[in-house]
N, CA, C and O atoms as a GROMACS GRO file, in nm:
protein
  220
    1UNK      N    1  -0.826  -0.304  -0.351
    1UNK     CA    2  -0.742  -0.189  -0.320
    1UNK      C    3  -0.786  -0.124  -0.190
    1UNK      O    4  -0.698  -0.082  -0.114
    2UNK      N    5  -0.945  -0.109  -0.149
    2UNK     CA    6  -0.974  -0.035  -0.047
    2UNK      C    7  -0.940  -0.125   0.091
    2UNK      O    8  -0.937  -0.073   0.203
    3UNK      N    9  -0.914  -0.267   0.068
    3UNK     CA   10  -0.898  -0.360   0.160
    3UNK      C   11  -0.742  -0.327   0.194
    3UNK      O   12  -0.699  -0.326   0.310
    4UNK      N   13  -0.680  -0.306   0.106
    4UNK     CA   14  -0.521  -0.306   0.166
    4UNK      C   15  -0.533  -0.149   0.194
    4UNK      O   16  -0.513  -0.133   0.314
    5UNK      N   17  -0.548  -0.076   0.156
    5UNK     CA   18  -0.571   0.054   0.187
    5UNK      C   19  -0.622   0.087   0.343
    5UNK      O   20  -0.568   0.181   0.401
    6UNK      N   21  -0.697   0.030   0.391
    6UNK     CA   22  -0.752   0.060   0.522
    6UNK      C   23  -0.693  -0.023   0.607
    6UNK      O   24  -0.686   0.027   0.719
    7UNK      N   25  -0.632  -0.168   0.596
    7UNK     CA   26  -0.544  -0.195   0.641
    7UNK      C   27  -0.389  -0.125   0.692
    7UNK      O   28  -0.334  -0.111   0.802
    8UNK      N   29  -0.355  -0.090   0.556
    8UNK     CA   30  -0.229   0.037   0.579
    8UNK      C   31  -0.260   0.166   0.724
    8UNK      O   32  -0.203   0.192   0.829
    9UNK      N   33  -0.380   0.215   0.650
    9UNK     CA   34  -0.377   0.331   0.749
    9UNK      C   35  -0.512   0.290   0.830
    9UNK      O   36  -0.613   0.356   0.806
   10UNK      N   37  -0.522   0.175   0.934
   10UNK     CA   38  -0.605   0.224   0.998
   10UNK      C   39  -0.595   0.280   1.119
   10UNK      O   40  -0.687   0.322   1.190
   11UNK      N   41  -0.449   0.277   1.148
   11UNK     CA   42  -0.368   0.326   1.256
   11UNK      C   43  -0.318   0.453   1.247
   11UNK      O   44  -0.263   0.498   1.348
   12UNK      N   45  -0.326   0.541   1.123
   12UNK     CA   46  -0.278   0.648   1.080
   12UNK      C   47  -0.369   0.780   1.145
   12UNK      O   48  -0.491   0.786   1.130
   13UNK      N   49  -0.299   0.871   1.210
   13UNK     CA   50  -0.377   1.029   1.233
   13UNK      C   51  -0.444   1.048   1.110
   13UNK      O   52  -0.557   1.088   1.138
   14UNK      N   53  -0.433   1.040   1.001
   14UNK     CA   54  -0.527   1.110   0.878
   14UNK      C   55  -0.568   0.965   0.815
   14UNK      O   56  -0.553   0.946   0.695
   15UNK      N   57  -0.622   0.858   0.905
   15UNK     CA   58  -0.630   0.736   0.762
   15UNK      C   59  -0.730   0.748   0.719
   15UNK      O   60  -0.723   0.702   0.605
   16UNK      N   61  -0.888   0.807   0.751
   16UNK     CA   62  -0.982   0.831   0.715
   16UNK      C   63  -1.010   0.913   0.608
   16UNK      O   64  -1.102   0.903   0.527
   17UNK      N   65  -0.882   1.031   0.619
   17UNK     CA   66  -0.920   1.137   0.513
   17UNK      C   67  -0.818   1.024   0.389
   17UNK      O   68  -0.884   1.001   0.287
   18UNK      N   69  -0.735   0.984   0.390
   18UNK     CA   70  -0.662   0.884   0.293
   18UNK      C   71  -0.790   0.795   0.245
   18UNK      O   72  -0.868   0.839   0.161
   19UNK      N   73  -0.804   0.682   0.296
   19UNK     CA   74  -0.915   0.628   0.272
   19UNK      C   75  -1.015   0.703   0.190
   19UNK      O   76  -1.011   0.694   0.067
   20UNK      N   77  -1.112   0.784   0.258
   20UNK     CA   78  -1.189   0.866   0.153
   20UNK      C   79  -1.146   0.908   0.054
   20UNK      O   80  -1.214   0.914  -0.049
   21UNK      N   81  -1.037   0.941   0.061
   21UNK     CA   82  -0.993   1.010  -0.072
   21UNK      C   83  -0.940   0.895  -0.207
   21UNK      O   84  -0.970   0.905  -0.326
   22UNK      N   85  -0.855   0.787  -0.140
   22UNK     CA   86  -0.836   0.679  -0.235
   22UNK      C   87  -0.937   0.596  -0.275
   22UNK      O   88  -0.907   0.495  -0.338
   23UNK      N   89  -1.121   0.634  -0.233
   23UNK     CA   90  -1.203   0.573  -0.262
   23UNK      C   91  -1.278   0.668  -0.366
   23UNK      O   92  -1.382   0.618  -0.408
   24UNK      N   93  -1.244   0.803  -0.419
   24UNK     CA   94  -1.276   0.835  -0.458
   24UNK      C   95  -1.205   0.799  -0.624
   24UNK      O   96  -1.286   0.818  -0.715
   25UNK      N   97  -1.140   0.776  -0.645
   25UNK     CA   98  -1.041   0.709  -0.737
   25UNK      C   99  -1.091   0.588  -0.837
   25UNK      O  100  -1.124   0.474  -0.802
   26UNK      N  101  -1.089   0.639  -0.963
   26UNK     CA  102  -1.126   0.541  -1.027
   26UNK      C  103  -1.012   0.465  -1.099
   26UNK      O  104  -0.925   0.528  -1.159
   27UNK      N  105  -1.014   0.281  -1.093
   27UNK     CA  106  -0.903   0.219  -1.118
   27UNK      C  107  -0.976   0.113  -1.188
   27UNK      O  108  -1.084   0.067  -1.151
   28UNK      N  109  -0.907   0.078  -1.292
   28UNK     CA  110  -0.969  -0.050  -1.323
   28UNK      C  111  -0.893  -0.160  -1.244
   28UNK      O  112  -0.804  -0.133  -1.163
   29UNK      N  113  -0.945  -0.319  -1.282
   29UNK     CA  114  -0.849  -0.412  -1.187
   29UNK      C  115  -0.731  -0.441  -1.272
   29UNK      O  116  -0.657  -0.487  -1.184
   30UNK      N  117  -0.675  -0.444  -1.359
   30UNK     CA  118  -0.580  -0.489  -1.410
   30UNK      C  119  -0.432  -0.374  -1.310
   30UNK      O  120  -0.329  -0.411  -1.253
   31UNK      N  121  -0.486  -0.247  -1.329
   31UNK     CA  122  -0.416  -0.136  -1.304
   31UNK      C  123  -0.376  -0.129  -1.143
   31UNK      O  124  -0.284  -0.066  -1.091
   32UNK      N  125  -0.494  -0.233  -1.072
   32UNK     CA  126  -0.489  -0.172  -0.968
   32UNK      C  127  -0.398  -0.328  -0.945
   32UNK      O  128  -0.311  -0.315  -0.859
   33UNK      N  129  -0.404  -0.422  -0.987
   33UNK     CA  130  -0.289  -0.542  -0.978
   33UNK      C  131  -0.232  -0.487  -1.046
   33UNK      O  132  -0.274  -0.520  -1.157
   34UNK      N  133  -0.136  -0.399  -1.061
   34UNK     CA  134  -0.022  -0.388  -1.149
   34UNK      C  135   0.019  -0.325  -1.011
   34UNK      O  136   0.111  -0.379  -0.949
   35UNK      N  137  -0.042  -0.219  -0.961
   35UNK     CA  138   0.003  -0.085  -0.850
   35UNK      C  139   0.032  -0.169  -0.720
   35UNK      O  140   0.134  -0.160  -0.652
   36UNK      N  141  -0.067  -0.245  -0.698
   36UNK     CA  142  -0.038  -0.392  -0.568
   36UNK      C  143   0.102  -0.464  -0.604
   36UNK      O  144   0.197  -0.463  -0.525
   37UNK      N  145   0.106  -0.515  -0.705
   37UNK     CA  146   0.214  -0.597  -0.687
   37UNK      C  147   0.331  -0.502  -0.693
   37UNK      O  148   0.427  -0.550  -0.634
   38UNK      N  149   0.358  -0.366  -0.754
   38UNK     CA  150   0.464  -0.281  -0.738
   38UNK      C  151   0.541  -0.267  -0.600
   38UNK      O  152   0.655  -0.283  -0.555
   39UNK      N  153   0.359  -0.211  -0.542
   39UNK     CA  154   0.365  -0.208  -0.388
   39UNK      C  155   0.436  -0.354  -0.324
   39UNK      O  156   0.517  -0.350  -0.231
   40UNK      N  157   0.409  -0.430  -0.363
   40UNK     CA  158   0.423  -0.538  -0.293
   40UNK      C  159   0.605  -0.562  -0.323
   40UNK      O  160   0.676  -0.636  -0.255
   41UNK      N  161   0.633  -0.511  -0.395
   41UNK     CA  162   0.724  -0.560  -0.467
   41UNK      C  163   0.854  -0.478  -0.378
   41UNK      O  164   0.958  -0.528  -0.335
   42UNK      N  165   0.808  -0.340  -0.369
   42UNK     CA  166   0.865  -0.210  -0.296
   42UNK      C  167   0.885  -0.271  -0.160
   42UNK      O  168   0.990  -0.256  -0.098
   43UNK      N  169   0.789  -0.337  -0.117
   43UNK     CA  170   0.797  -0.340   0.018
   43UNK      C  171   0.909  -0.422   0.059
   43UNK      O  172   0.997  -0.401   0.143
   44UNK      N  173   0.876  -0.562  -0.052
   44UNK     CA  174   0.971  -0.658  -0.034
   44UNK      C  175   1.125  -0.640  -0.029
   44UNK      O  176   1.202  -0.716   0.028
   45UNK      N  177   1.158  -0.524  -0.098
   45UNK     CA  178   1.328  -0.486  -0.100
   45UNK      C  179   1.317  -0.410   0.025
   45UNK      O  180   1.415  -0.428   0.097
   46UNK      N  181   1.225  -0.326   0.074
   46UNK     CA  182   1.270  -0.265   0.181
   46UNK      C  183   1.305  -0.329   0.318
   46UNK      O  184   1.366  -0.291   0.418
   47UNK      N  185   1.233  -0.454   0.278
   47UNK     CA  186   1.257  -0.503   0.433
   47UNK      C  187   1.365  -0.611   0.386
   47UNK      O  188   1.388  -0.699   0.469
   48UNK      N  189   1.416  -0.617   0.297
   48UNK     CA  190   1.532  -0.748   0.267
   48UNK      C  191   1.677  -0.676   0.278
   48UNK      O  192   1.790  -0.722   0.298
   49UNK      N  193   1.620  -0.513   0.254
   49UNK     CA  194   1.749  -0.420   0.295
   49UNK      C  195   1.753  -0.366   0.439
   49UNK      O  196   1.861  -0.326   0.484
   50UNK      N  197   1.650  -0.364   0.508
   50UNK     CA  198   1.674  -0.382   0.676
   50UNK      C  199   1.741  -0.492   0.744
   50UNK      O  200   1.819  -0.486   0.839
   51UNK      N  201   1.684  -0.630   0.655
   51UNK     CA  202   1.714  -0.786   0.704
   51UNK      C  203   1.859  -0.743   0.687
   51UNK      O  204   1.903  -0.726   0.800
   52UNK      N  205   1.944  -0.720   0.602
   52UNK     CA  206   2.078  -0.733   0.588
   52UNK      C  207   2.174  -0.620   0.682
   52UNK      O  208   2.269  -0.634   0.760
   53UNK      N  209   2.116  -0.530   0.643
   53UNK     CA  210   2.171  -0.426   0.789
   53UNK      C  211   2.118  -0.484   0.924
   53UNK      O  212   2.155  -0.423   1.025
   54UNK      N  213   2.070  -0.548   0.934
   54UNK     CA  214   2.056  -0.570   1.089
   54UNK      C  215   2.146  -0.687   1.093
   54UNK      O  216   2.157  -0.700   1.215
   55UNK      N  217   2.233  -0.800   1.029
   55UNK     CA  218   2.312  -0.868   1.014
   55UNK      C  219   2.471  -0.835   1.051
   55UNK      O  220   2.558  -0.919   1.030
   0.00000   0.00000   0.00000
């Protein structure tokens, strides 16, 4: 989680205070593959609904 996490914001004005703060967070792994693949999942329609408007 902290790997995609700092990835996300390491370009961000506040990614450090994000980071710290999502490291303070306790997750087990099942939970935190459930929240990844959501994410992953979110992302995937968003950009399949750009792909088609830009068509």
């Amino acid at each position: 989680m902290m790997i995609v996490a700092n990835t996300l914001f390491q370009d961000e004005k506040y990614g450090k205070e994000v980071f710290s703060s999502l490291s303070d967070v306790q997750m087990g792994a099942s939970t935190m593959a459930r929240r990844v693949t959501t994410m992953s999942d979110n992302l995937t329609d968003q950009l399949n609904r750009d792909l088609a408007e830009c068509k």
